[in-house]
Short mmCIF file of C-alpha atoms in Angstrom, two decimals:
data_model
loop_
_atom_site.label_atom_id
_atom_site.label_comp_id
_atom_site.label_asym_id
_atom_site.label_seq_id
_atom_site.Cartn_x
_atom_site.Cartn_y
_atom_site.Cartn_z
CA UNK A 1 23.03 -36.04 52.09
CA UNK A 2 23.31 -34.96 48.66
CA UNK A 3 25.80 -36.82 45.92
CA UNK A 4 25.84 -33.90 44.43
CA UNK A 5 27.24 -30.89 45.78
CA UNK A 6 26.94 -27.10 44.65
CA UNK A 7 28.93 -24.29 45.90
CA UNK A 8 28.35 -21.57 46.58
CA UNK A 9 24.48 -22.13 47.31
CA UNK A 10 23.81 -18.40 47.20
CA UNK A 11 25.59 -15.54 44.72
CA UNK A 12 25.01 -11.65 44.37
CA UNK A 13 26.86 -10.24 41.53
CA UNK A 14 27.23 -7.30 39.44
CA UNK A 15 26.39 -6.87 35.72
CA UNK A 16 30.49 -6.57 35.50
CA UNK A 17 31.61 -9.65 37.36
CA UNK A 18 33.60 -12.46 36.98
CA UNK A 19 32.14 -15.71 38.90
CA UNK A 20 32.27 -19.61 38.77
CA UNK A 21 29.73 -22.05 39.90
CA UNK A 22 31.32 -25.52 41.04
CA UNK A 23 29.21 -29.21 41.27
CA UNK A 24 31.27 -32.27 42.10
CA UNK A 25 29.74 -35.33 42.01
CA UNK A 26 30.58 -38.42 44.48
CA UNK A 27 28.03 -40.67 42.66
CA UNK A 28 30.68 -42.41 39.91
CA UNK A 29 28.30 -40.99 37.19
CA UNK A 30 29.41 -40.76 33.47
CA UNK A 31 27.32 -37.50 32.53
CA UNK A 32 26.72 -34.00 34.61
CA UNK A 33 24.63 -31.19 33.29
CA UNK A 34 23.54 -27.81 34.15
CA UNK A 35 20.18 -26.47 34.02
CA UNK A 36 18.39 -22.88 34.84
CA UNK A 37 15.29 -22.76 37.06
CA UNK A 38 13.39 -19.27 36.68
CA UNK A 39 10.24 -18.46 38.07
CA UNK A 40 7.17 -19.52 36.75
CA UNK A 41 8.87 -21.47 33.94
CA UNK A 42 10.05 -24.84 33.59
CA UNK A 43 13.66 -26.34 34.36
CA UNK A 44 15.98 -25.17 31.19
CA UNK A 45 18.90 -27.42 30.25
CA UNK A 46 21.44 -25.61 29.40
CA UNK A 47 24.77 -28.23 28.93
CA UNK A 48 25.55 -31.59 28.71
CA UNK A 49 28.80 -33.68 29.47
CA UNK A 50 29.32 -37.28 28.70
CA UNK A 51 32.78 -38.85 29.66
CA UNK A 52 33.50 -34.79 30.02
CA UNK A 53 32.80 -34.03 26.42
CA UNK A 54 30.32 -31.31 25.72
CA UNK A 55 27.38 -33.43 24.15
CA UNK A 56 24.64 -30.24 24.28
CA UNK A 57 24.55 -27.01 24.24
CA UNK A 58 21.06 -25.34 24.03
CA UNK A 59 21.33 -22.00 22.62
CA UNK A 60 22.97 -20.78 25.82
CA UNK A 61 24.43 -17.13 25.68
CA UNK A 62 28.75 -16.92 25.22
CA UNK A 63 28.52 -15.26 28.69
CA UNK A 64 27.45 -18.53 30.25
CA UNK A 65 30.88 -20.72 29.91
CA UNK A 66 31.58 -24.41 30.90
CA UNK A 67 34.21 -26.82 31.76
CA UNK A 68 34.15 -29.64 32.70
CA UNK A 69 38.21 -30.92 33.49
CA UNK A 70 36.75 -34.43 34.72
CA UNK A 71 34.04 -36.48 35.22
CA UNK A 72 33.19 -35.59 38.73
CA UNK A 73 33.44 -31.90 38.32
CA UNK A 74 32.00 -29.64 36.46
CA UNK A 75 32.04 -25.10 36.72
CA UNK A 76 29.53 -22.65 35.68
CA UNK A 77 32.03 -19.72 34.71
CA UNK A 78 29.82 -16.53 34.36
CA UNK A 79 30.65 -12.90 32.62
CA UNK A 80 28.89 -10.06 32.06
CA UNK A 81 25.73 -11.08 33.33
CA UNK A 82 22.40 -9.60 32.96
CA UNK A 83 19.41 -9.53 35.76
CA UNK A 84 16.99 -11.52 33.78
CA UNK A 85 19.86 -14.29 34.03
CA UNK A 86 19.04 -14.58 38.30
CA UNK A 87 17.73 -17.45 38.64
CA UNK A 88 17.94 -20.88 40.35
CA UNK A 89 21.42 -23.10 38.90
CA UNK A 90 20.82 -26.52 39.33
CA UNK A 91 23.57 -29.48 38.61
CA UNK A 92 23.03 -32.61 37.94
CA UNK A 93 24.54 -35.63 37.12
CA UNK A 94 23.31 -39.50 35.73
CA UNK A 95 25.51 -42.81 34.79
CA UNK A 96 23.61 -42.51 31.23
CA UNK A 97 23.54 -44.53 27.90
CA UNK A 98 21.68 -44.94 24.55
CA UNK A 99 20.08 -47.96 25.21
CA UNK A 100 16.23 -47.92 24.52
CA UNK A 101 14.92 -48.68 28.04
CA UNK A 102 18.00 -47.63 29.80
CA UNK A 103 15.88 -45.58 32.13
CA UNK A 104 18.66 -43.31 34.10
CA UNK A 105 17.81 -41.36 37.39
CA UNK A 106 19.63 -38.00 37.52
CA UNK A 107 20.48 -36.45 40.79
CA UNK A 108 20.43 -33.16 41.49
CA UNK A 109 22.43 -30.92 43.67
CA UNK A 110 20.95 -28.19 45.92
CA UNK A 111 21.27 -25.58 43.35
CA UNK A 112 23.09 -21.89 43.45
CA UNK A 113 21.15 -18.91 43.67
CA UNK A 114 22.17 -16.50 41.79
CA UNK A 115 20.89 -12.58 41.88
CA UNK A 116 22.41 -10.18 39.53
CA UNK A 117 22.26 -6.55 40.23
CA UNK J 1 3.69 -26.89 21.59
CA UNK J 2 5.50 -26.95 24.46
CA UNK J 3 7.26 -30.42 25.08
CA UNK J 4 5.77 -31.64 28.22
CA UNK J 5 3.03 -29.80 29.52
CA UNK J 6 1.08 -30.51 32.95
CA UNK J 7 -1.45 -28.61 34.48
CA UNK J 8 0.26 -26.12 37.29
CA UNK J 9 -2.64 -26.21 39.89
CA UNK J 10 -2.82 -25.42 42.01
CA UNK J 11 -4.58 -28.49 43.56
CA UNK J 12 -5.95 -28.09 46.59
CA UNK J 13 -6.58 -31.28 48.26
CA UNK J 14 -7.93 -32.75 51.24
CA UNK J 15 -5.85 -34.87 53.52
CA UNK J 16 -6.92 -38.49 53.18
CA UNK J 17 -8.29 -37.72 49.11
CA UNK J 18 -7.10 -39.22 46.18
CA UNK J 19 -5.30 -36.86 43.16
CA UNK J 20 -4.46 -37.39 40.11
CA UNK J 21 -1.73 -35.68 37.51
CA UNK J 22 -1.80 -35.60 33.96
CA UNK J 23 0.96 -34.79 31.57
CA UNK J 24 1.32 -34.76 27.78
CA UNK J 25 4.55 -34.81 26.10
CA UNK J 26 4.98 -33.98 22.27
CA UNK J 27 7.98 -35.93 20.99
CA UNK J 28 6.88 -39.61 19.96
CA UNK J 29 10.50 -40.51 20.64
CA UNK J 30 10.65 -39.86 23.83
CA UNK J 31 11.50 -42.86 25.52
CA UNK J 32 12.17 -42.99 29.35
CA UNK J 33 9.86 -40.88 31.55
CA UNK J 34 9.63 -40.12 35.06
CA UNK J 35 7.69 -38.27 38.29
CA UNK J 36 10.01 -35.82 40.40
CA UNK J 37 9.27 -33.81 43.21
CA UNK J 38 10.35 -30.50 44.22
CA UNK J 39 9.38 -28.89 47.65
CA UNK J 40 10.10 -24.93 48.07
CA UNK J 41 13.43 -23.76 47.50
CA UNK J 42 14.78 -27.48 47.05
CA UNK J 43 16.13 -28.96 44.71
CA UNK J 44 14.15 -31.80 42.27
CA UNK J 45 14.30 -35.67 43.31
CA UNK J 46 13.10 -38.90 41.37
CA UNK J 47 9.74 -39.80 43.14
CA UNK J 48 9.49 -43.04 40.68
CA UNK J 49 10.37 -43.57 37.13
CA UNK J 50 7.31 -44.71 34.56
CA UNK J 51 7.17 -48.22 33.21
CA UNK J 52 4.75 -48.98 29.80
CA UNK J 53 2.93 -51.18 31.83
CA UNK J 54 2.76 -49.42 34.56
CA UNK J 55 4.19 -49.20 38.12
CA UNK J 56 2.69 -48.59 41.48
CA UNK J 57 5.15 -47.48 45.12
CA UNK J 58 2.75 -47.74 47.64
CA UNK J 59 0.52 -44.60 47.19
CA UNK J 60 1.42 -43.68 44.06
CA UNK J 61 0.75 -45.29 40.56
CA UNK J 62 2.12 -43.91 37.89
CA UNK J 63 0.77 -44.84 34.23
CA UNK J 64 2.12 -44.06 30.76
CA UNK J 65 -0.24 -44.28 27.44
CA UNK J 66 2.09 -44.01 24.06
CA UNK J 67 -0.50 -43.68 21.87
CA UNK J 68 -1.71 -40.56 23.15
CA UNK J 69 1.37 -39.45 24.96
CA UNK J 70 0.24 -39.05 28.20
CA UNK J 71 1.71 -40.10 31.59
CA UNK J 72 -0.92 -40.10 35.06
CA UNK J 73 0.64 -39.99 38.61
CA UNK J 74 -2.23 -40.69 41.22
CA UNK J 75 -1.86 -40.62 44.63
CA UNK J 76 -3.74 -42.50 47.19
CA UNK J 77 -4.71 -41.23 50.62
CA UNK J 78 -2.98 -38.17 50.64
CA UNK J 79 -0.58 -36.83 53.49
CA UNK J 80 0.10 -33.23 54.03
CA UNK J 81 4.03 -34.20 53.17
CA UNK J 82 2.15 -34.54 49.52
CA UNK J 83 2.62 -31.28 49.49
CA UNK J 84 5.26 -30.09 46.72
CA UNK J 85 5.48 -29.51 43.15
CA UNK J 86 5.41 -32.80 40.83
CA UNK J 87 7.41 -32.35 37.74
CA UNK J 88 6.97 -34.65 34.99
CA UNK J 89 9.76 -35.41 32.87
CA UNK J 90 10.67 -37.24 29.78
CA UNK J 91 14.07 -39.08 28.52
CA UNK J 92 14.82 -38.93 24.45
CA UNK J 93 17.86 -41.11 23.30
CA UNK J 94 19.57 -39.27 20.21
CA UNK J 95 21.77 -42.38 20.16
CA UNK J 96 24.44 -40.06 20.61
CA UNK J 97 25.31 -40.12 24.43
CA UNK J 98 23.60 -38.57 27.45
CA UNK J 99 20.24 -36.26 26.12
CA UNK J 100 18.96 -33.88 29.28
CA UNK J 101 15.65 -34.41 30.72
CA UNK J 102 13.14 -32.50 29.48
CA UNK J 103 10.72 -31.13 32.22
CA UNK J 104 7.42 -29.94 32.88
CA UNK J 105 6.55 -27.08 34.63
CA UNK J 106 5.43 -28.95 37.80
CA UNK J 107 2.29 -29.45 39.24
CA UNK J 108 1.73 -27.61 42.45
CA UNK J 109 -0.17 -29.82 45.06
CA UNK J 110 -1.33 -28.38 48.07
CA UNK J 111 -2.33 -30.78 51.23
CA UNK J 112 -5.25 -29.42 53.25
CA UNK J 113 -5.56 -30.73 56.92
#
């Protein structure tokens, strides 16, 4: 079983909702991030939290928002979305540092799917 | 250049053969790096980090070369549970707190009985 949990694992929304992806984390980890999983392209990392500060943000559109109110949850709130945004959401979290070496394993959770009409 | 780049197969392999992955990476910074695995529709999980000199988990050695910024996984008398996409990944410390993984695109290995 997963220390990581998603929820929901599969979404259908409209172009005009309002939704929320969820990941908690059991694992005690310091740092949670989302990423984006397409087809036929490689895992995108889209945030970052460490100690549930926003450390990253890669160039992800406004209508992809996150919070993150503690260190073992973080949400996924989505607006507006537009079909070439379905994809695969993955979560994942890591107990993480800066030390040169400090190899870190980061566990994932079992993604949402998410299909926007 | 993309960052990490690996070959995406796929590789079609007989049960009981050896394989072996390449993967270059583009940052000279990069500093931790790693093998996942990802079977259909699941999510990714650490198959075994990448040492500089080198680490082996039964049927699977995994090698890193800084100079030319490559990392190998090989894998030894293959099973058809091989069978999955093999991401390769790479750490970069900013020194400013947790950095994301950066991944490949996966290698897709196919098992054939």
């Amino acid at each position: 079983e997963t220390g990581v949990t998603q929820t929901p694992r599969h979404l259908v929304m409209g172009m005009t909702n309002k939704k929320s992806l969820k990941c908690e984390q059991h694992l005690g980890h310091n740092a949670m991030y989302w990423y984006k999983q397409s087809a036929k392209k490689p895992l995108e990392l889209m945030f970052v939290y460490n100690f549930k500060e926003q450390t990253e943000n890669n160039s992800v559109p406004s209508r992809f928002s996150p919070e993150c109110p503690n260190s073992s949850h973080l949400f996924l709130h989505l607006h507006t979305l537009q079909p070439e945004d379905s994809a695969l959401y993955l979560c994942a979290s890591s107990q993480d540092g800066d030390r040169e070496g400090f190899n870190t394993e980061a566990f994932f959770g079992q993604g949402t799917r998410l299909t926007v009409v | 250049r993309k960052e990490v780049e690996q070959d995406p197969g796929p590789f079609n392999v007989p049960e009981g053969a050896t394989v072996a992955f390449n993967c270059t990476y583009s940052n000279s910074a990069s500093q931790s790096f790693f093998w996942y695995r990802q079977d259909c529709r699941k999510e990714p999980k650490l198959l075994m980090s990448v040492y500089s000199s080198g680490n082996e988990d039964g049927r699977f050695t995994a090698q890193l070369n800084r100079a030319s910024q490559y990392i190998s996984l090989l894998i030894r008398d293959s099973k058809l549970s091989d069978s999955a996409t093999y991401l390769c990944v790479v750490k970069t410390y900013s020194g400013g707190g947790a950095d994301g993984l950066t991944f490949g695109k996966g290698t897709h290995l196919i098992i054939q009985p």
